[in-house]
């Protein structure tokens, strides 16, 4: 999560149930955030235990998929409204409808005394001057966080049937740079924003049948669900690990003594370093970027003109501003939701009076051209070479698409003694990240170690991705539904006590026994023994 945080203290393996505030103590963001994380973890774990991996309420199960054929290879999928839970995370596909605006001036006179228009008049329902009503449901092309582009062949639905429509769910941070409504204007433009928000992102996506390795075009539904579960397990499992440490850098004796002379972390301030995968893939293709501010330094964009970018602000102080040589990421809501990596750009020139910066290249096509998607720059703190010294036989690190190449099996310096280590044999996913708190009080970083104080390799702190199957799309015929549904646990309160209910059940059982003997003869009386009852049945059968 790209937010201005001190650190993340939530550890589910410690089984804490609540954060308890103490009087007269300093209040930290980490404590409040841990309380929220504990409650979310408990609620989602409970929901997943009761519902299962995925499912929806029987009377309001969302994400029903219906194929809608289109022209020029542009098929569409209608996404039914309702709710669905994936690993305990609530996803809502209900499309919000616009409110009713105040009528235009003079429109109130078109109706009767109460100002209401005569709906039975000759012009009723013609919609003149009124915008068309939005559709009642989402579709594949306009789903709120999908940002699919018909001009991109990779975004189009498969033309070969069958394929599986599935739900991808994850969470991301939204700050005031992306949603200006989060900022309290009463605090003034000079004040920073307050709290960020976490948003559940869901996307309906297609998966070719070949990816499931199933025989035939119409396998049983249970086989489809089982094959998808195997695919989802593999897709959601992290493939890379990282460790961090702090070592006394070679240039430590040349720096002013801002911290203890023997400190390993030499930074002048506490920081939360963020190491994030930029380009995914194997180690030879993967790259990473890092920030000493958890990637939270952002600059909303007011206008884009070629390589010149006009910003809403250039930063609140010299620590959180832009300088020539900084690496920035040009993003907006669409590119963030798609999770794609665009080349990082270099700040080449600053125009302070005009709040403008000139970048080394134009942003990637399709990013930053739509103001309603709130484009912004995100600053990263790595440079052309992160090494302070280059050992004999080594070459200074060169950037790839503006990011640092991943090098496995060795310690890579960031700055001020902070180093990271990528485990060998990793497979990297764009957006996966690790956070490393660095503290001046200890002169080191907070990272788990073993008994011998060796740093431990850890999976990424995110992004956690969840999947659920929705439908097996086999053409114009009906789509086999792969969703699951559950009934409410509540039931009507019984009208009688337990004794009365037991007597009623016994009476119904006796009536059923009597009915079973009607075809064989008179029902035995309740005072007969078992032997007498059997004799009566035999006599009735003989007659």
Coordinates of C-alpha atoms in Angstrom, one line a residue:
X1 CA 0.0 0.0 0.0
X2 CA 1.5 3.3 -1.2
X3 CA 0.7 5.4 1.9
X4 CA 2.7 7.6 4.3
X5 CA 3.1 5.0 7.0
X6 CA 5.6 4.5 9.8
X7 CA 5.5 0.7 9.7
X8 CA 3.2 -2.3 9.5
X9 CA 2.9 -4.2 12.8
X10 CA 0.1 -6.7 12.0
X11 CA 1.4 -10.2 12.4
X12 CA -1.4 -12.9 12.2
X13 CA 0.8 -15.6 13.6
X14 CA 0.9 -13.7 16.9
X15 CA -2.9 -14.1 17.3
X16 CA -3.5 -10.7 18.8
X17 CA -7.2 -10.0 19.1
X18 CA -7.2 -6.3 19.8
X19 CA -5.0 -3.2 20.2
X20 CA -5.4 -1.6 23.6
X21 CA -4.7 2.1 23.9
X22 CA -2.9 3.4 27.0
X23 CA -3.4 6.8 28.6
X24 CA -0.7 9.4 28.2
X25 CA 1.0 7.6 25.3
X26 CA 1.9 8.8 21.9
X27 CA -0.6 7.6 19.3
X28 CA 0.9 6.1 16.2
X29 CA -0.6 5.2 12.8
X30 CA 0.7 1.7 13.1
X31 CA -1.5 1.0 16.2
X32 CA -4.7 2.1 14.5
X33 CA -3.9 0.3 11.3
X34 CA -3.1 -2.9 13.2
X35 CA -6.5 -2.7 14.9
X36 CA -8.2 -2.4 11.5
X37 CA -6.1 -5.3 10.1
X38 CA -7.1 -7.5 13.1
X39 CA -10.8 -6.9 12.6
X40 CA -10.6 -7.4 8.9
X41 CA -8.6 -10.7 9.3
X42 CA -11.1 -12.0 11.9
X43 CA -14.2 -11.0 9.8
X44 CA -12.8 -12.5 6.6
X45 CA -11.6 -15.6 8.2
X46 CA -15.0 -16.2 9.7
X47 CA -16.7 -15.5 6.4
X48 CA -14.4 -17.9 4.5
X49 CA -14.9 -20.6 7.2
X50 CA -18.7 -20.4 6.9
X51 CA -19.0 -19.8 3.2
X52 CA -16.0 -21.6 1.8
X53 CA -13.5 -20.3 -0.8
X54 CA -16.3 -18.5 -2.6
X55 CA -20.0 -18.1 -2.7
X56 CA -22.9 -15.7 -2.7
X57 CA -26.3 -15.3 -0.8
X58 CA -28.9 -17.5 -2.6
X59 CA -31.4 -14.6 -3.1
X60 CA -28.7 -12.0 -4.1
X61 CA -25.9 -14.0 -5.7
X62 CA -23.9 -11.6 -7.9
X63 CA -21.7 -12.0 -11.0
X64 CA -24.1 -14.1 -13.2
X65 CA -22.4 -14.2 -16.6
X66 CA -24.3 -14.0 -19.9
X67 CA -22.6 -13.9 -23.3
X68 CA -23.6 -11.0 -25.5
X69 CA -22.4 -11.5 -29.1
X70 CA -20.9 -8.5 -30.8
X71 CA -19.6 -7.4 -34.2
X72 CA -15.9 -7.2 -35.3
X73 CA -14.8 -9.8 -32.7
X74 CA -16.0 -7.6 -29.9
X75 CA -18.2 -10.0 -27.8
X76 CA -19.3 -8.8 -24.4
X77 CA -20.2 -10.4 -21.1
X78 CA -23.1 -9.1 -19.0
X79 CA -22.3 -9.1 -15.3
X80 CA -25.3 -9.7 -13.1
X81 CA -25.7 -7.5 -10.0
X82 CA -25.5 -8.9 -6.5
X83 CA -22.9 -9.9 -3.9
X84 CA -20.2 -12.6 -3.9
X85 CA -17.6 -13.5 -1.3
X86 CA -14.1 -14.6 -2.4
X87 CA -11.9 -15.9 0.4
X88 CA -14.1 -13.9 2.8
X89 CA -13.8 -10.6 0.8
X90 CA -17.1 -9.0 -0.1
X91 CA -17.4 -8.1 -3.8
X92 CA -20.5 -6.1 -4.9
X93 CA -21.5 -6.1 -8.6
X94 CA -24.6 -4.0 -8.2
X95 CA -24.4 -1.0 -10.5
X96 CA -25.2 2.3 -8.7
X97 CA -27.9 4.3 -10.3
X98 CA -27.7 8.1 -10.6
X99 CA -29.8 10.3 -8.3
X100 CA -32.6 12.6 -9.4
X101 CA -31.4 16.1 -10.2
X102 CA -33.3 19.3 -9.4
X103 CA -35.4 20.2 -12.5
X104 CA -34.2 22.9 -14.8
X105 CA -35.6 26.3 -14.1
X106 CA -39.1 26.6 -15.5
X107 CA -39.6 22.9 -15.7
X108 CA -41.9 23.0 -12.6
X109 CA -44.5 24.9 -14.6
X110 CA -44.9 22.1 -17.1
X111 CA -47.0 20.1 -14.7
X112 CA -49.9 20.7 -12.4
X113 CA -50.1 22.7 -9.3
X114 CA -47.6 20.5 -7.5
X115 CA -45.0 21.1 -10.2
X116 CA -45.0 17.5 -11.5
X117 CA -45.0 17.0 -15.2
X118 CA -48.0 15.3 -16.8
X119 CA -46.5 11.9 -17.7
X120 CA -49.5 11.1 -20.0
X121 CA -48.9 14.1 -22.2
X122 CA -47.7 13.9 -25.8
X123 CA -44.1 14.6 -24.9
X124 CA -43.8 12.1 -22.1
X125 CA -40.8 9.8 -22.2
X126 CA -39.2 11.4 -25.2
X127 CA -36.0 12.2 -23.2
X128 CA -35.4 15.4 -25.0
X129 CA -32.5 17.2 -23.4
X130 CA -32.0 14.5 -20.8
X131 CA -28.9 12.2 -20.8
X132 CA -29.6 8.5 -21.5
X133 CA -30.1 6.3 -18.5
X134 CA -27.1 4.1 -17.6
X135 CA -27.5 0.3 -18.0
X136 CA -28.8 -1.6 -15.1
X137 CA -25.7 -3.9 -14.9
X138 CA -22.0 -3.8 -15.6
X139 CA -20.5 -5.5 -18.6
X140 CA -17.0 -6.8 -19.4
X141 CA -16.1 -3.6 -21.3
X142 CA -17.4 -1.1 -18.7
X143 CA -16.8 -2.9 -15.4
X144 CA -15.7 -0.3 -12.9
X145 CA -12.1 -1.4 -12.2
X146 CA -11.4 -3.4 -15.4
X147 CA -10.5 -0.6 -17.8
X148 CA -10.6 -2.9 -20.8
X149 CA -9.7 -1.3 -24.1
X150 CA -11.3 -2.6 -27.3
X151 CA -8.4 -1.3 -29.4
X152 CA -6.0 -3.7 -27.5
X153 CA -6.3 -7.2 -28.9
X154 CA -5.1 -8.7 -25.6
X155 CA -8.1 -7.2 -23.8
X156 CA -10.7 -8.7 -26.2
X157 CA -12.6 -11.8 -25.2
X158 CA -11.4 -15.1 -26.8
X159 CA -12.9 -15.9 -30.2
X160 CA -12.4 -19.6 -29.6
X161 CA -14.9 -21.4 -27.4
X162 CA -15.0 -22.6 -24.7
X163 CA -13.3 -20.4 -22.1
X164 CA -13.8 -19.7 -18.4
X165 CA -15.0 -16.4 -17.0
X166 CA -13.5 -15.8 -13.6
X167 CA -13.3 -13.2 -10.9
X168 CA -10.0 -11.6 -9.8
X169 CA -10.0 -9.8 -6.5
X170 CA -7.3 -7.7 -4.8
X171 CA -6.9 -4.6 -2.7
X172 CA -5.1 -1.3 -3.2
X173 CA -4.6 2.0 -1.5
X174 CA -6.3 5.2 -2.7
X175 CA -5.0 8.6 -1.5
X176 CA -6.2 12.1 -2.1
X177 CA -3.9 12.3 -5.2
X178 CA -6.2 9.9 -6.9
X179 CA -9.5 10.8 -5.1
X180 CA -9.5 14.6 -4.3
X181 CA -12.7 14.1 -2.3
X182 CA -10.7 12.5 0.5
X183 CA -9.0 15.8 1.2
X184 CA -10.6 18.1 3.8
X185 CA -10.6 21.5 2.1
X186 CA -11.2 23.2 5.5
X187 CA -7.6 22.4 6.4
X188 CA -6.3 24.5 3.5
X189 CA -4.3 23.6 0.5
X190 CA -1.0 23.9 2.4
X191 CA -1.9 21.1 4.8
X192 CA -1.3 17.5 3.8
X193 CA -4.1 15.0 3.3
X194 CA -5.2 12.9 6.2
X195 CA -6.1 9.2 5.9
X196 CA -5.9 7.0 2.9
X197 CA -8.5 4.3 1.9
X198 CA -8.2 0.7 1.0
X199 CA -10.3 -0.4 -1.9
X200 CA -11.5 -3.9 -3.0
X201 CA -10.8 -4.2 -6.7
X202 CA -12.7 -6.9 -8.7
X203 CA -12.3 -7.8 -12.3
X204 CA -14.1 -10.3 -14.5
X205 CA -11.5 -11.8 -16.9
X206 CA -11.4 -14.7 -19.4
X207 CA -9.2 -17.8 -19.1
X208 CA -8.7 -20.0 -22.2
X209 CA -9.7 -23.6 -21.7
X210 CA -6.2 -24.7 -22.6
X211 CA -4.9 -23.2 -19.4
X212 CA -7.0 -25.7 -17.3
X213 CA -5.6 -28.7 -19.3
X214 CA -9.1 -30.4 -19.4
X215 CA -10.0 -33.0 -22.0
X216 CA -12.9 -32.1 -24.3
X217 CA -15.0 -29.0 -24.7
X218 CA -17.7 -29.8 -22.1
X219 CA -16.1 -31.4 -19.1
X220 CA -18.2 -31.9 -15.9
X221 CA -18.7 -28.8 -13.8
X222 CA -16.9 -30.4 -10.8
X223 CA -13.9 -31.1 -13.0
X224 CA -13.8 -27.5 -14.2
X225 CA -14.0 -26.2 -10.6
X226 CA -11.2 -28.6 -9.5
X227 CA -8.9 -27.6 -12.5
X228 CA -9.5 -23.9 -11.8
X229 CA -8.7 -24.3 -8.1
X230 CA -5.3 -25.8 -9.1
X231 CA -4.7 -22.9 -11.6
X232 CA -5.7 -20.3 -9.0
X233 CA -3.5 -21.8 -6.3
X234 CA -0.5 -21.5 -8.7
X235 CA -1.4 -18.0 -9.8
X236 CA -1.8 -16.7 -6.3
X237 CA 1.3 -18.3 -4.7
X238 CA 4.2 -15.9 -4.5
X239 CA 7.3 -16.9 -6.5
X240 CA 9.9 -14.7 -5.0
X241 CA 11.5 -14.0 -1.6
X242 CA 13.6 -11.2 -0.2
X243 CA 15.7 -10.5 2.9
X244 CA 16.9 -7.1 4.2
X245 CA 19.7 -6.0 6.5
X246 CA 21.7 -3.0 7.5
X247 CA 25.5 -2.9 7.1
X248 CA 28.0 -0.2 7.9
X249 CA 28.7 1.4 4.5
X250 CA 32.2 2.0 3.3
X251 CA 31.7 5.8 3.3
X252 CA 30.4 6.0 6.9
X253 CA 33.5 7.7 8.2
X254 CA 33.1 10.5 5.7
X255 CA 29.6 11.4 6.8
X256 CA 28.7 13.8 9.5
X257 CA 28.2 12.0 12.8
X258 CA 24.4 12.3 12.8
X259 CA 24.0 8.9 14.4
X260 CA 26.2 6.6 16.5
X261 CA 29.6 6.0 14.8
X262 CA 29.1 2.2 14.8
X263 CA 25.5 2.4 13.4
X264 CA 24.8 0.2 10.4
X265 CA 21.9 2.3 9.2
X266 CA 23.3 5.8 8.5
X267 CA 20.2 7.7 7.5
X268 CA 19.5 10.9 9.3
X269 CA 15.8 10.1 9.8
X270 CA 13.5 7.1 10.3
X271 CA 12.3 5.7 7.1
X272 CA 10.0 3.0 5.7
X273 CA 11.7 1.6 2.6
X274 CA 9.6 0.0 0.0
X275 CA 11.1 -2.4 -2.5
X276 CA 8.6 -3.1 -5.3
X277 CA 8.8 -5.3 -8.4
X278 CA 8.4 -3.2 -11.6
X279 CA 8.8 -5.6 -14.5
X280 CA 7.8 -9.2 -13.7
X281 CA 9.2 -12.5 -15.0
X282 CA 12.3 -14.5 -14.3
X283 CA 15.4 -12.9 -12.7
X284 CA 16.9 -12.1 -16.1
X285 CA 13.9 -10.0 -17.1
X286 CA 12.6 -8.7 -13.8
X287 CA 13.4 -5.2 -12.4
X288 CA 12.6 -3.4 -9.1
X289 CA 12.3 0.1 -7.8
X290 CA 12.6 1.4 -4.2
X291 CA 11.4 4.4 -2.2
X292 CA 12.4 5.6 1.3
X293 CA 8.9 7.0 1.8
X294 CA 6.9 3.7 1.0
X295 CA 6.2 5.2 -2.5
X296 CA 3.8 7.7 -0.9
X297 CA 5.4 10.9 -2.5
X298 CA 2.9 11.8 -5.3
X299 CA 2.1 14.8 -7.4
X300 CA -1.3 15.2 -8.9
X301 CA -1.2 16.2 -12.6
X302 CA -3.2 19.2 -13.8
X303 CA -2.2 19.1 -17.5
X304 CA 0.0 17.0 -19.8
X305 CA 1.6 18.6 -22.9
X306 CA 4.1 16.3 -24.5
X307 CA 6.9 15.8 -22.1
X308 CA 5.9 18.9 -20.0
X309 CA 3.7 18.1 -17.0
X310 CA 1.9 20.8 -15.0
X311 CA 1.4 19.7 -11.4
X312 CA -1.0 20.8 -8.7
X313 CA 2.0 21.1 -6.3
X314 CA 5.7 20.5 -6.4
X315 CA 5.9 19.2 -2.8
X316 CA 5.5 20.5 0.7
X317 CA 9.2 20.6 1.6
X318 CA 12.7 19.7 0.3
X319 CA 12.2 16.1 1.4
X320 CA 9.0 15.6 -0.5
X321 CA 9.6 17.6 -3.6
X322 CA 11.0 16.8 -7.1
X323 CA 14.5 17.5 -8.3
X324 CA 16.3 17.1 -11.6
X325 CA 17.4 13.4 -11.9
X326 CA 14.5 11.9 -9.9
X327 CA 12.8 8.9 -11.3
X328 CA 9.0 9.2 -11.5
X329 CA 6.1 6.9 -12.5
X330 CA 3.3 8.4 -14.5
X331 CA 0.1 6.6 -13.5
X332 CA -3.6 7.0 -13.1
X333 CA -6.6 5.0 -11.8
X334 CA -6.8 2.9 -15.0
X335 CA -3.1 1.9 -15.2
X336 CA -3.0 1.2 -11.4
X337 CA -6.1 -1.1 -11.6
X338 CA -4.6 -2.9 -14.6
X339 CA -1.4 -3.6 -12.7
X340 CA 0.8 -2.9 -15.7
X341 CA 4.3 -1.5 -15.5
X342 CA 5.1 1.6 -17.7
X343 CA 8.7 2.8 -18.1
X344 CA 9.9 5.1 -15.3
X345 CA 10.8 8.6 -16.5
X346 CA 13.5 11.0 -15.4
X347 CA 12.9 14.6 -14.4
X348 CA 15.0 16.7 -16.8
X349 CA 13.9 20.2 -16.0
X350 CA 11.9 22.1 -13.4
X351 CA 9.8 25.3 -13.9
X352 CA 9.1 26.3 -10.3
X353 CA 6.9 29.3 -10.9
X354 CA 4.7 27.4 -13.4
X355 CA 4.7 24.2 -11.3
X356 CA 5.9 22.3 -14.3
X357 CA 8.4 19.6 -14.9
X358 CA 9.9 18.2 -18.1
X359 CA 10.2 14.5 -18.3
X360 CA 12.7 12.4 -20.3
X361 CA 9.9 11.0 -22.5
X362 CA 6.2 11.2 -23.0
X363 CA 4.1 8.9 -20.8
X364 CA 3.0 5.6 -22.2
X365 CA 0.0 5.8 -24.5
X366 CA -3.3 5.6 -22.8
X367 CA -2.0 6.9 -19.4
X368 CA -2.7 10.4 -18.1
X369 CA -4.8 11.6 -21.1
X370 CA -8.1 11.4 -19.2
X371 CA -8.5 13.9 -16.3
X372 CA -11.4 11.9 -14.8
X373 CA -8.9 9.1 -14.0
X374 CA -6.8 11.6 -11.9
X375 CA -3.3 11.1 -13.3
X376 CA -0.4 11.7 -11.0
X377 CA 3.4 11.3 -10.7
X378 CA 4.9 8.9 -8.1
X379 CA 8.5 9.5 -7.1
X380 CA 11.0 6.7 -6.6
X381 CA 14.3 7.2 -5.0
X382 CA 16.7 4.9 -6.9
X383 CA 19.1 6.3 -9.4
X384 CA 21.3 5.1 -12.3
X385 CA 23.6 3.2 -9.9
X386 CA 22.6 2.4 -6.3
X387 CA 26.2 1.3 -5.5
X388 CA 28.4 3.8 -3.7
X389 CA 31.5 1.9 -4.8
X390 CA 32.1 -0.6 -7.6
X391 CA 34.2 -3.6 -6.7
X392 CA 36.9 -4.9 -9.1
X393 CA 35.4 -6.9 -11.9
X394 CA 31.9 -5.4 -11.4
X395 CA 30.1 -2.9 -13.6
X396 CA 27.9 -0.1 -12.3
X397 CA 24.2 -1.1 -12.4
X398 CA 22.4 0.1 -15.4
X399 CA 18.7 0.9 -15.4
X400 CA 16.2 -1.1 -17.5
X401 CA 13.1 0.9 -18.4
X402 CA 14.1 3.2 -15.6
X403 CA 14.2 0.5 -12.9
X404 CA 17.0 -1.6 -11.4
X405 CA 17.6 -5.1 -12.7
X406 CA 17.1 -7.9 -10.2
X407 CA 20.3 -9.7 -9.2
X408 CA 19.7 -12.9 -7.2
X409 CA 22.0 -14.5 -4.7
X410 CA 23.9 -11.4 -3.5
X411 CA 23.3 -8.3 -1.3
X412 CA 22.3 -5.2 -3.2
X413 CA 22.8 -1.8 -1.5
X414 CA 20.0 0.7 -1.5
X415 CA 21.4 3.6 0.5
X416 CA 22.8 4.5 4.0
X417 CA 23.7 0.9 4.7
X418 CA 20.3 -0.7 3.8
X419 CA 20.8 -3.8 1.7
X420 CA 18.4 -6.3 0.1
X421 CA 18.9 -9.9 -1.1
X422 CA 16.7 -11.7 -3.7
X423 CA 16.6 -15.5 -3.3
X424 CA 17.8 -17.5 -6.3
X425 CA 15.3 -19.1 -8.6
X426 CA 12.5 -16.6 -8.1
X427 CA 9.7 -15.7 -10.5
X428 CA 8.5 -12.1 -10.0
X429 CA 5.1 -10.4 -10.4
X430 CA 4.6 -6.8 -11.1
X431 CA 3.5 -4.9 -8.0
X432 CA 4.8 -7.4 -5.4
X433 CA 6.5 -5.5 -2.6
X434 CA 8.3 -5.6 0.7
X435 CA 8.6 -2.9 3.3
X436 CA 11.7 -2.3 5.5
X437 CA 11.5 0.0 8.6
X438 CA 14.8 1.7 9.3
X439 CA 15.4 3.4 12.6
X440 CA 18.0 5.8 13.8
X441 CA 17.6 4.8 17.4
X442 CA 18.9 1.4 16.8
X443 CA 21.0 2.2 13.7
X444 CA 19.5 -0.7 11.9
X445 CA 16.5 -2.1 10.1
X446 CA 13.6 -4.1 11.5
X447 CA 13.7 -7.5 9.8
X448 CA 13.2 -11.0 11.3
X449 CA 16.3 -13.0 11.9
X450 CA 17.2 -16.5 13.1
X451 CA 19.0 -17.4 16.3
X452 CA 22.3 -16.7 14.6
X453 CA 21.0 -13.2 13.6
X454 CA 20.9 -14.1 9.9
X455 CA 18.1 -12.3 8.0
X456 CA 15.2 -14.5 7.0
X457 CA 13.8 -14.7 3.5
X458 CA 10.2 -13.5 3.3
X459 CA 7.4 -13.7 0.8
X460 CA 6.1 -10.4 -0.5
X461 CA 3.9 -8.3 1.8
X462 CA 1.5 -8.0 -1.2
X463 CA -0.2 -8.0 -3.6
X464 CA -2.5 -10.7 -2.3
X465 CA -4.7 -11.9 -5.3
X466 CA -7.8 -14.1 -5.0
X467 CA -9.8 -15.9 -7.6
X468 CA -13.2 -17.5 -8.1
X469 CA -14.8 -19.2 -11.2
X470 CA -18.0 -17.8 -12.6
X471 CA -19.1 -19.4 -15.8
X472 CA -17.9 -21.8 -18.5
X473 CA -18.6 -19.9 -21.7
X474 CA -19.1 -22.4 -24.6
X475 CA -20.8 -20.2 -27.2
X476 CA -24.3 -19.0 -27.9
X477 CA -25.7 -21.7 -25.8
X478 CA -26.4 -21.2 -22.1
X479 CA -23.3 -20.7 -20.0
X480 CA -22.8 -23.4 -17.3
X481 CA -22.8 -21.6 -14.0
X482 CA -19.8 -22.2 -11.7
X483 CA -20.9 -20.0 -8.9
X484 CA -21.9 -21.3 -5.4
X485 CA -24.7 -20.1 -3.2
X486 CA -25.5 -20.4 0.5
X487 CA -28.8 -20.0 2.4
X488 CA -29.3 -17.7 5.4
X489 CA -28.7 -19.4 8.8
X490 CA -31.7 -17.7 10.4
X491 CA -35.1 -19.5 10.6
X492 CA -38.6 -18.8 12.1
X493 CA -39.0 -19.0 15.9
X494 CA -41.1 -22.2 16.7
X495 CA -44.5 -21.5 18.1
X496 CA -44.4 -24.2 20.8
X497 CA -41.9 -25.5 23.3
X498 CA -39.7 -28.6 22.9
X499 CA -42.1 -30.9 24.6
X500 CA -45.0 -29.9 22.4
X501 CA -42.8 -30.2 19.3
X502 CA -41.7 -33.7 20.4
X503 CA -45.3 -34.8 20.9
X504 CA -46.3 -33.4 17.5
X505 CA -43.4 -35.3 15.9
X506 CA -44.4 -38.5 17.6
X507 CA -48.0 -38.1 16.4
X508 CA -46.9 -37.6 12.8
X509 CA -44.7 -40.7 13.0
X510 CA -47.7 -42.8 14.3
X511 CA -49.9 -41.5 11.5
X512 CA -47.2 -42.4 9.0
X513 CA -47.0 -46.0 10.4
X514 CA -50.7 -46.3 10.2
X515 CA -50.8 -45.2 6.6
X516 CA -48.2 -47.8 5.7
X517 CA -50.6 -50.6 6.7
X518 CA -53.7 -49.2 5.0
X519 CA -53.1 -51.2 1.9
X520 CA -52.5 -54.5 3.9
X521 CA -55.6 -54.3 6.1
X522 CA -56.8 -52.5 9.2
X523 CA -54.1 -50.7 11.2
X524 CA -53.1 -52.5 14.3
X525 CA -54.2 -50.9 17.6
X526 CA -51.6 -49.1 19.6
X527 CA -52.0 -51.7 22.4
X528 CA -50.8 -54.6 20.3
X529 CA -47.4 -56.2 20.8
X530 CA -45.0 -56.5 17.9
X531 CA -45.9 -60.2 17.5
X532 CA -49.7 -59.4 17.3
X533 CA -49.0 -56.7 14.8
X534 CA -47.1 -59.1 12.5
X535 CA -49.8 -61.7 12.8
X536 CA -52.5 -59.2 11.8
X537 CA -50.4 -58.3 8.8
X538 CA -50.0 -61.9 7.7
X539 CA -53.8 -62.6 8.1
X540 CA -54.6 -59.6 6.1
X541 CA -52.2 -60.7 3.3
X542 CA -53.7 -64.2 3.3
X543 CA -57.2 -62.9 2.8

